[in-house]
PDB file of C-alpha atoms in Angstrom:
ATOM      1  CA  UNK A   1       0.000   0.000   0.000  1.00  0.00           C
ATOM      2  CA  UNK A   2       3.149   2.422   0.752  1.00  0.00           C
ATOM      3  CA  UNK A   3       4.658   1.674  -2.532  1.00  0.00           C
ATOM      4  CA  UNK A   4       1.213   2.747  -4.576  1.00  0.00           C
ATOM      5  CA  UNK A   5       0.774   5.917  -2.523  1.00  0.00           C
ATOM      6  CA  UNK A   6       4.130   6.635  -3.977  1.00  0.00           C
ATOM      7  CA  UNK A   7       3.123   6.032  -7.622  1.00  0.00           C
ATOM      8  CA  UNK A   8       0.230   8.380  -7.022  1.00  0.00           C
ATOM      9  CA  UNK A   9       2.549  11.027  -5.524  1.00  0.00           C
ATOM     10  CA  UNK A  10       4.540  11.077  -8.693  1.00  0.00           C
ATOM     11  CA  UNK A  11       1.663  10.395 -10.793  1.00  0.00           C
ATOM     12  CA  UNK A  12      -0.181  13.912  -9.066  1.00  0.00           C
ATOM     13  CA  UNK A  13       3.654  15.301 -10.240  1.00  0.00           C
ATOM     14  CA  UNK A  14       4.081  14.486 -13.256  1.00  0.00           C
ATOM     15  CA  UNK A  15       0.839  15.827 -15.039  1.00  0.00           C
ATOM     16  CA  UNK A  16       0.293  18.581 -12.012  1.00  0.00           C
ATOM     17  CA  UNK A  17       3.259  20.410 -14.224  1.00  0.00           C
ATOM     18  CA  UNK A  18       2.138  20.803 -17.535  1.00  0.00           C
ATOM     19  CA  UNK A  19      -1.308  21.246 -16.265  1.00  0.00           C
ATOM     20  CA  UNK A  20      -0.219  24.040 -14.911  1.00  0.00           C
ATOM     21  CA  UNK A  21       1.984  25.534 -17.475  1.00  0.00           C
ATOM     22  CA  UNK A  22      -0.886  25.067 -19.883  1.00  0.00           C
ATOM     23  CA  UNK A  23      -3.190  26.973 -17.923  1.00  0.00           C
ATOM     24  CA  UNK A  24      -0.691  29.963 -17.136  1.00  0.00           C
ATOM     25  CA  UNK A  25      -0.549  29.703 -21.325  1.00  0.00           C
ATOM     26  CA  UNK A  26      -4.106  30.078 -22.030  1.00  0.00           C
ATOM     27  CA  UNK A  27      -4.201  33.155 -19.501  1.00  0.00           C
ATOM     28  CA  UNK A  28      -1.672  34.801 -21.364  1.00  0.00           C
ATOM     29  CA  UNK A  29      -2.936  34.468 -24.802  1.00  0.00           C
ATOM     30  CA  UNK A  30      -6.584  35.805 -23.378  1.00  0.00           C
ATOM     31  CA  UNK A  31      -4.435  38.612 -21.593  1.00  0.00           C
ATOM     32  CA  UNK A  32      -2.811  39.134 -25.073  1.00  0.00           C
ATOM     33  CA  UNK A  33      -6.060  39.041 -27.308  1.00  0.00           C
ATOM     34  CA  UNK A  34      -8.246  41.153 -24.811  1.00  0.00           C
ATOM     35  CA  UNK A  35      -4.873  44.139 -25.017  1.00  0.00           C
ATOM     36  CA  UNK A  36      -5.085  43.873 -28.431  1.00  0.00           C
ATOM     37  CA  UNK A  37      -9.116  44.612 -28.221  1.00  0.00           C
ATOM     38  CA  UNK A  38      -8.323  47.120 -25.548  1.00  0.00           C
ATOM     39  CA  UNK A  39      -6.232  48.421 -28.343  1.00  0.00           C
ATOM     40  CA  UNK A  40      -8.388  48.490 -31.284  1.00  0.00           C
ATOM     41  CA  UNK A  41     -11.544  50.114 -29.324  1.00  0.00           C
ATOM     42  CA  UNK A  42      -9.185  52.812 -27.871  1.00  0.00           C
ATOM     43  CA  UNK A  43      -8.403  53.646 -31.793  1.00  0.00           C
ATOM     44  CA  UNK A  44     -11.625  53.714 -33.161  1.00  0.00           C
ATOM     45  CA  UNK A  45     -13.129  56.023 -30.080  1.00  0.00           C
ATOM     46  CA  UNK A  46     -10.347  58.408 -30.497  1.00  0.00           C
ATOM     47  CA  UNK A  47     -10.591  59.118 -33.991  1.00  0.00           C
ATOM     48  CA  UNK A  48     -14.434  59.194 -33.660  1.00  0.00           C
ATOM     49  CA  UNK A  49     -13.488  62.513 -31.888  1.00  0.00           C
ATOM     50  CA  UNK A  50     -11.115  63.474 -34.652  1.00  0.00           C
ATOM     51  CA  UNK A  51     -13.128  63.593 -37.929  1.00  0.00           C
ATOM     52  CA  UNK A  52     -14.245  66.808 -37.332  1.00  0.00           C
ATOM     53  CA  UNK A  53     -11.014  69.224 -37.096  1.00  0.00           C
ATOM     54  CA  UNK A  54     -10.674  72.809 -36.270  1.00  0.00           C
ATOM     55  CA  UNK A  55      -8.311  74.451 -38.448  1.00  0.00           C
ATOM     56  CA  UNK A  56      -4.618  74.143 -36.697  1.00  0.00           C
ATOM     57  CA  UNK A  57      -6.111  72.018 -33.848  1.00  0.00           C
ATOM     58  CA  UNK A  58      -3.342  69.966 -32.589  1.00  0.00           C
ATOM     59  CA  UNK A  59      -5.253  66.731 -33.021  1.00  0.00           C
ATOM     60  CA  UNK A  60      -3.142  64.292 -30.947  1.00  0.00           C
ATOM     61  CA  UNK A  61      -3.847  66.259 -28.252  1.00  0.00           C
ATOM     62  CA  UNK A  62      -7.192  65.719 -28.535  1.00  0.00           C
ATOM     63  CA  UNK A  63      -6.949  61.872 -29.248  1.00  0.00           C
ATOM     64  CA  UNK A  64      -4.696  61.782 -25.991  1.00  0.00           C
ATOM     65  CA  UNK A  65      -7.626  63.761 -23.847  1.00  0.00           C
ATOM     66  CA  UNK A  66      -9.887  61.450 -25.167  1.00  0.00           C
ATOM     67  CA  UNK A  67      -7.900  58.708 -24.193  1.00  0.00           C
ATOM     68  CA  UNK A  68      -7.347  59.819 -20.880  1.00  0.00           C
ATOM     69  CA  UNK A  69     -10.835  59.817 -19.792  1.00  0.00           C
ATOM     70  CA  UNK A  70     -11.324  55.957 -20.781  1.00  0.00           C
ATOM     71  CA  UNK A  71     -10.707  53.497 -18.667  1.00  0.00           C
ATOM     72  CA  UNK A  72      -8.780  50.373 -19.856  1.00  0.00           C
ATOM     73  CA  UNK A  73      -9.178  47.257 -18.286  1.00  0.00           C
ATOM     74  CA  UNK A  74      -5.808  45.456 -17.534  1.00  0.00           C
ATOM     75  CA  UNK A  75      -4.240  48.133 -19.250  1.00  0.00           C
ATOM     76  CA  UNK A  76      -1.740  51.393 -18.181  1.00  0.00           C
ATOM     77  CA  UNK A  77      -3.735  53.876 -20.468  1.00  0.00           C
ATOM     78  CA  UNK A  78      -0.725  56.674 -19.817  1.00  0.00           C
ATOM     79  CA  UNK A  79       1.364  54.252 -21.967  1.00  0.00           C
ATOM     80  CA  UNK A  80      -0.456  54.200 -25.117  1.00  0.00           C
ATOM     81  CA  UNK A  81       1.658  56.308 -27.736  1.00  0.00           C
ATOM     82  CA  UNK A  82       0.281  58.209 -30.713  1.00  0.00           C
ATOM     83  CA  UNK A  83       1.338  59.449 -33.662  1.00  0.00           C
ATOM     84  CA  UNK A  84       0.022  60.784 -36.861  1.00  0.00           C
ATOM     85  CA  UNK A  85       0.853  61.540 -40.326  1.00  0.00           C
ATOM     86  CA  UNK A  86      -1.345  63.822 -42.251  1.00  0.00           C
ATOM     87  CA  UNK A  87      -1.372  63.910 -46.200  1.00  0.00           C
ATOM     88  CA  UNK A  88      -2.614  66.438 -48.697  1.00  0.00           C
ATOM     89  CA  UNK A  89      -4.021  63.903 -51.315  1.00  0.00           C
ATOM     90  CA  UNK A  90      -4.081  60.735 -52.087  1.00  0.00           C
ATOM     91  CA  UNK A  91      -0.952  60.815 -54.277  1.00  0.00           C
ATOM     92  CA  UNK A  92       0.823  62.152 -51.599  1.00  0.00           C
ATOM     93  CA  UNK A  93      -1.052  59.153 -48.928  1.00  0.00           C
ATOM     94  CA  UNK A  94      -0.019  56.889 -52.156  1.00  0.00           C
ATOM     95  CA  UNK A  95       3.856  57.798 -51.739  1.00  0.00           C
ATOM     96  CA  UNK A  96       4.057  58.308 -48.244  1.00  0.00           C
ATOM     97  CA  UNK A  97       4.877  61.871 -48.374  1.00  0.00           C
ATOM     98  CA  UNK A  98       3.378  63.059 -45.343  1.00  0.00           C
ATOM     99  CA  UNK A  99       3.690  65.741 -42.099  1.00  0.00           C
ATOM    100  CA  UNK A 100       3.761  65.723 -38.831  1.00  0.00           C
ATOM    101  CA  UNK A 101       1.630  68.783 -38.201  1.00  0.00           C
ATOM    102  CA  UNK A 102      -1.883  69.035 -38.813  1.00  0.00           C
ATOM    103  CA  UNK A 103      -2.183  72.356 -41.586  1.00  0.00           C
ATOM    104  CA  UNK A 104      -5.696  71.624 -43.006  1.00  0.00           C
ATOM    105  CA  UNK A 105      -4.849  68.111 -44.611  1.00  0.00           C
ATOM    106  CA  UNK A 106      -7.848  66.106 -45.741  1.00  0.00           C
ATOM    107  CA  UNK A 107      -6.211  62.871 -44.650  1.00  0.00           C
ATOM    108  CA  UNK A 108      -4.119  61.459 -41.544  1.00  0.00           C
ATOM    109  CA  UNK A 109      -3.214  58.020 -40.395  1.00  0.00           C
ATOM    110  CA  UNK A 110      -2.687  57.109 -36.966  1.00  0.00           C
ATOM    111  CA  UNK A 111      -0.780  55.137 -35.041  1.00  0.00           C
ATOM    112  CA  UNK A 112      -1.575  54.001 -31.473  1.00  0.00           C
ATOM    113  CA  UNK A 113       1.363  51.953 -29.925  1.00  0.00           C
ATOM    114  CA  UNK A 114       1.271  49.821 -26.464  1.00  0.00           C
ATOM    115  CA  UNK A 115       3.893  48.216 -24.790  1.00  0.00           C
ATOM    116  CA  UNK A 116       3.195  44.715 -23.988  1.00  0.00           C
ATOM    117  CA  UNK A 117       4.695  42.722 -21.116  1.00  0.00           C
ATOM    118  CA  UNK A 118       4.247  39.233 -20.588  1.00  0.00           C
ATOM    119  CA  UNK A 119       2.628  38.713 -17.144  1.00  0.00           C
ATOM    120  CA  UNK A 120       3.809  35.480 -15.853  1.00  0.00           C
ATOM    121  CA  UNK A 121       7.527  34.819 -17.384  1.00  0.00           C
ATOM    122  CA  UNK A 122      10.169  37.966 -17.366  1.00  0.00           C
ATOM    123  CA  UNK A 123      11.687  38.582 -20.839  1.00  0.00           C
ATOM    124  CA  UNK A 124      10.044  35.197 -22.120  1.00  0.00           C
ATOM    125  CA  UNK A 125       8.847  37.516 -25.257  1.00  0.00           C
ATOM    126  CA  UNK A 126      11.971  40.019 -25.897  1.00  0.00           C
ATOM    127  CA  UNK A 127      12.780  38.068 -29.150  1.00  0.00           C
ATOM    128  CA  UNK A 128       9.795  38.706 -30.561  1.00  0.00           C
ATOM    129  CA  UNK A 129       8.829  42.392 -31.603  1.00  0.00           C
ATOM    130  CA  UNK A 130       5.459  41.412 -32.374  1.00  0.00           C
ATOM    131  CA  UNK A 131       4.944  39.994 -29.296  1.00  0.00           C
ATOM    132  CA  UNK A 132       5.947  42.975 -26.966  1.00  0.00           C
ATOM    133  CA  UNK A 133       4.489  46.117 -28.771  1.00  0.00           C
ATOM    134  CA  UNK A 134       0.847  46.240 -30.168  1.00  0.00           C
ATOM    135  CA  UNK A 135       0.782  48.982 -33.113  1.00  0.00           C
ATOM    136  CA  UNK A 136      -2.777  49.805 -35.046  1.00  0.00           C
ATOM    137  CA  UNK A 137      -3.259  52.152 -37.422  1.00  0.00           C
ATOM    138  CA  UNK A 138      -5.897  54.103 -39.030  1.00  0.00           C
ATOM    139  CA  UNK A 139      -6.648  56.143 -41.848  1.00  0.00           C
ATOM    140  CA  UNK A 140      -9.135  59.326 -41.147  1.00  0.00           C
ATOM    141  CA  UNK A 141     -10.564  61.488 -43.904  1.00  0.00           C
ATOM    142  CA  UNK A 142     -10.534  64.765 -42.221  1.00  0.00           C
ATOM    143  CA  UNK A 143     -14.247  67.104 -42.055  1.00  0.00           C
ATOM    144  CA  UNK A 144     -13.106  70.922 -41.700  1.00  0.00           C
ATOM    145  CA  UNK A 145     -15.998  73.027 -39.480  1.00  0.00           C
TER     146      UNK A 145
END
C-alpha cells in the first residue's frame, strides 16, 4: 500500500506540471487578445473625436484627452503612444509623403502603440517584436468646421 501511494505522488507530479503551465498559457494568450481589443476600441473612439477638425487644432492632443478619460481594463492607459501623419491627397497618402503637423490636410493616419509585457515569465517575449508592442493604425478622412 506504501509503494502505490508513492506512484500516485509522482503520478499527481508528473501531469500537475504541464497542467499548470498550460493553464498559465491560455491566460496569457486571453491577456494578449483582450490588449489587443483594448487596443483596437481605444483607436476607433479616439478618432471618432477626430473627424471633425478645427483648423490648426493639434489633433493628438485631442486623441490623448480622449484617451485619458477611458478606462482600460488590464491596461496602463498613460502608456499608449500616438502618432500621426497627415497627407494632402491621395498621391501624396499613395507615396508616403506626409507631415507631422496638422495644416488643413484632408487625410491622416494614426498610429496608437502599447507596450506589452508578458505577465507570468520575465523577458520570455523580448525576441519577438510582435509579441511585446501592439501597433494599429488608421486612416481618417478629415471634415473641416
Amino acid at each position: 500500500m506504501a509503494r502505490q501511494q508513492g506512484n500516485i505522488t509522482i503520478e499527481f507530479a508528473v501531469t500537475f506540471l504541464p497542467f499548470f503551465v498550460m493553464v498559465l498559457v491560455v491566460i496569457e494568450t486571453c491577456r494578449f487578445m483582450m490588449t489587443g481589443n483594448m487596443l483596437d476600441v481605444a483607436l476607433a473612439t479616439a478618432t471618432r473625436k477626430t473627424v471633425h477638425v478645427n483648423d490648426h487644432e493639434n489633433v493628438v492632443r485631442s486623441m490623448e484627452a480622449v484617451l485619458a478619460k477611458q478606462d482600460f481594463p488590464m491596461a496602463d492607459g498613460s502608456r499608449l503612444q500616438i502618432e500621426a501623419t497627415y497627407y494632402d491627397s491621395l498621391e501624396a497618402l499613395k507615396n508616403n509623403v506626409g507631415s507631422s503637423t496638422y495644416t488643413r490636410q484632408p487625410f491622416a493616419e494614426y498610429r496608437v502603440s502599447y507596450p506589452y509585457q508578458v505577465l507570468f515569465i520575465d523577458g520570455w517575449a523580448e525576441g519577438f517584436d510582435r509579441l511585446t508592442t501592439f501597433e494599429r493604425k488608421i486612416l481618417v478622412a478629415h471634415e473641416r468646421s
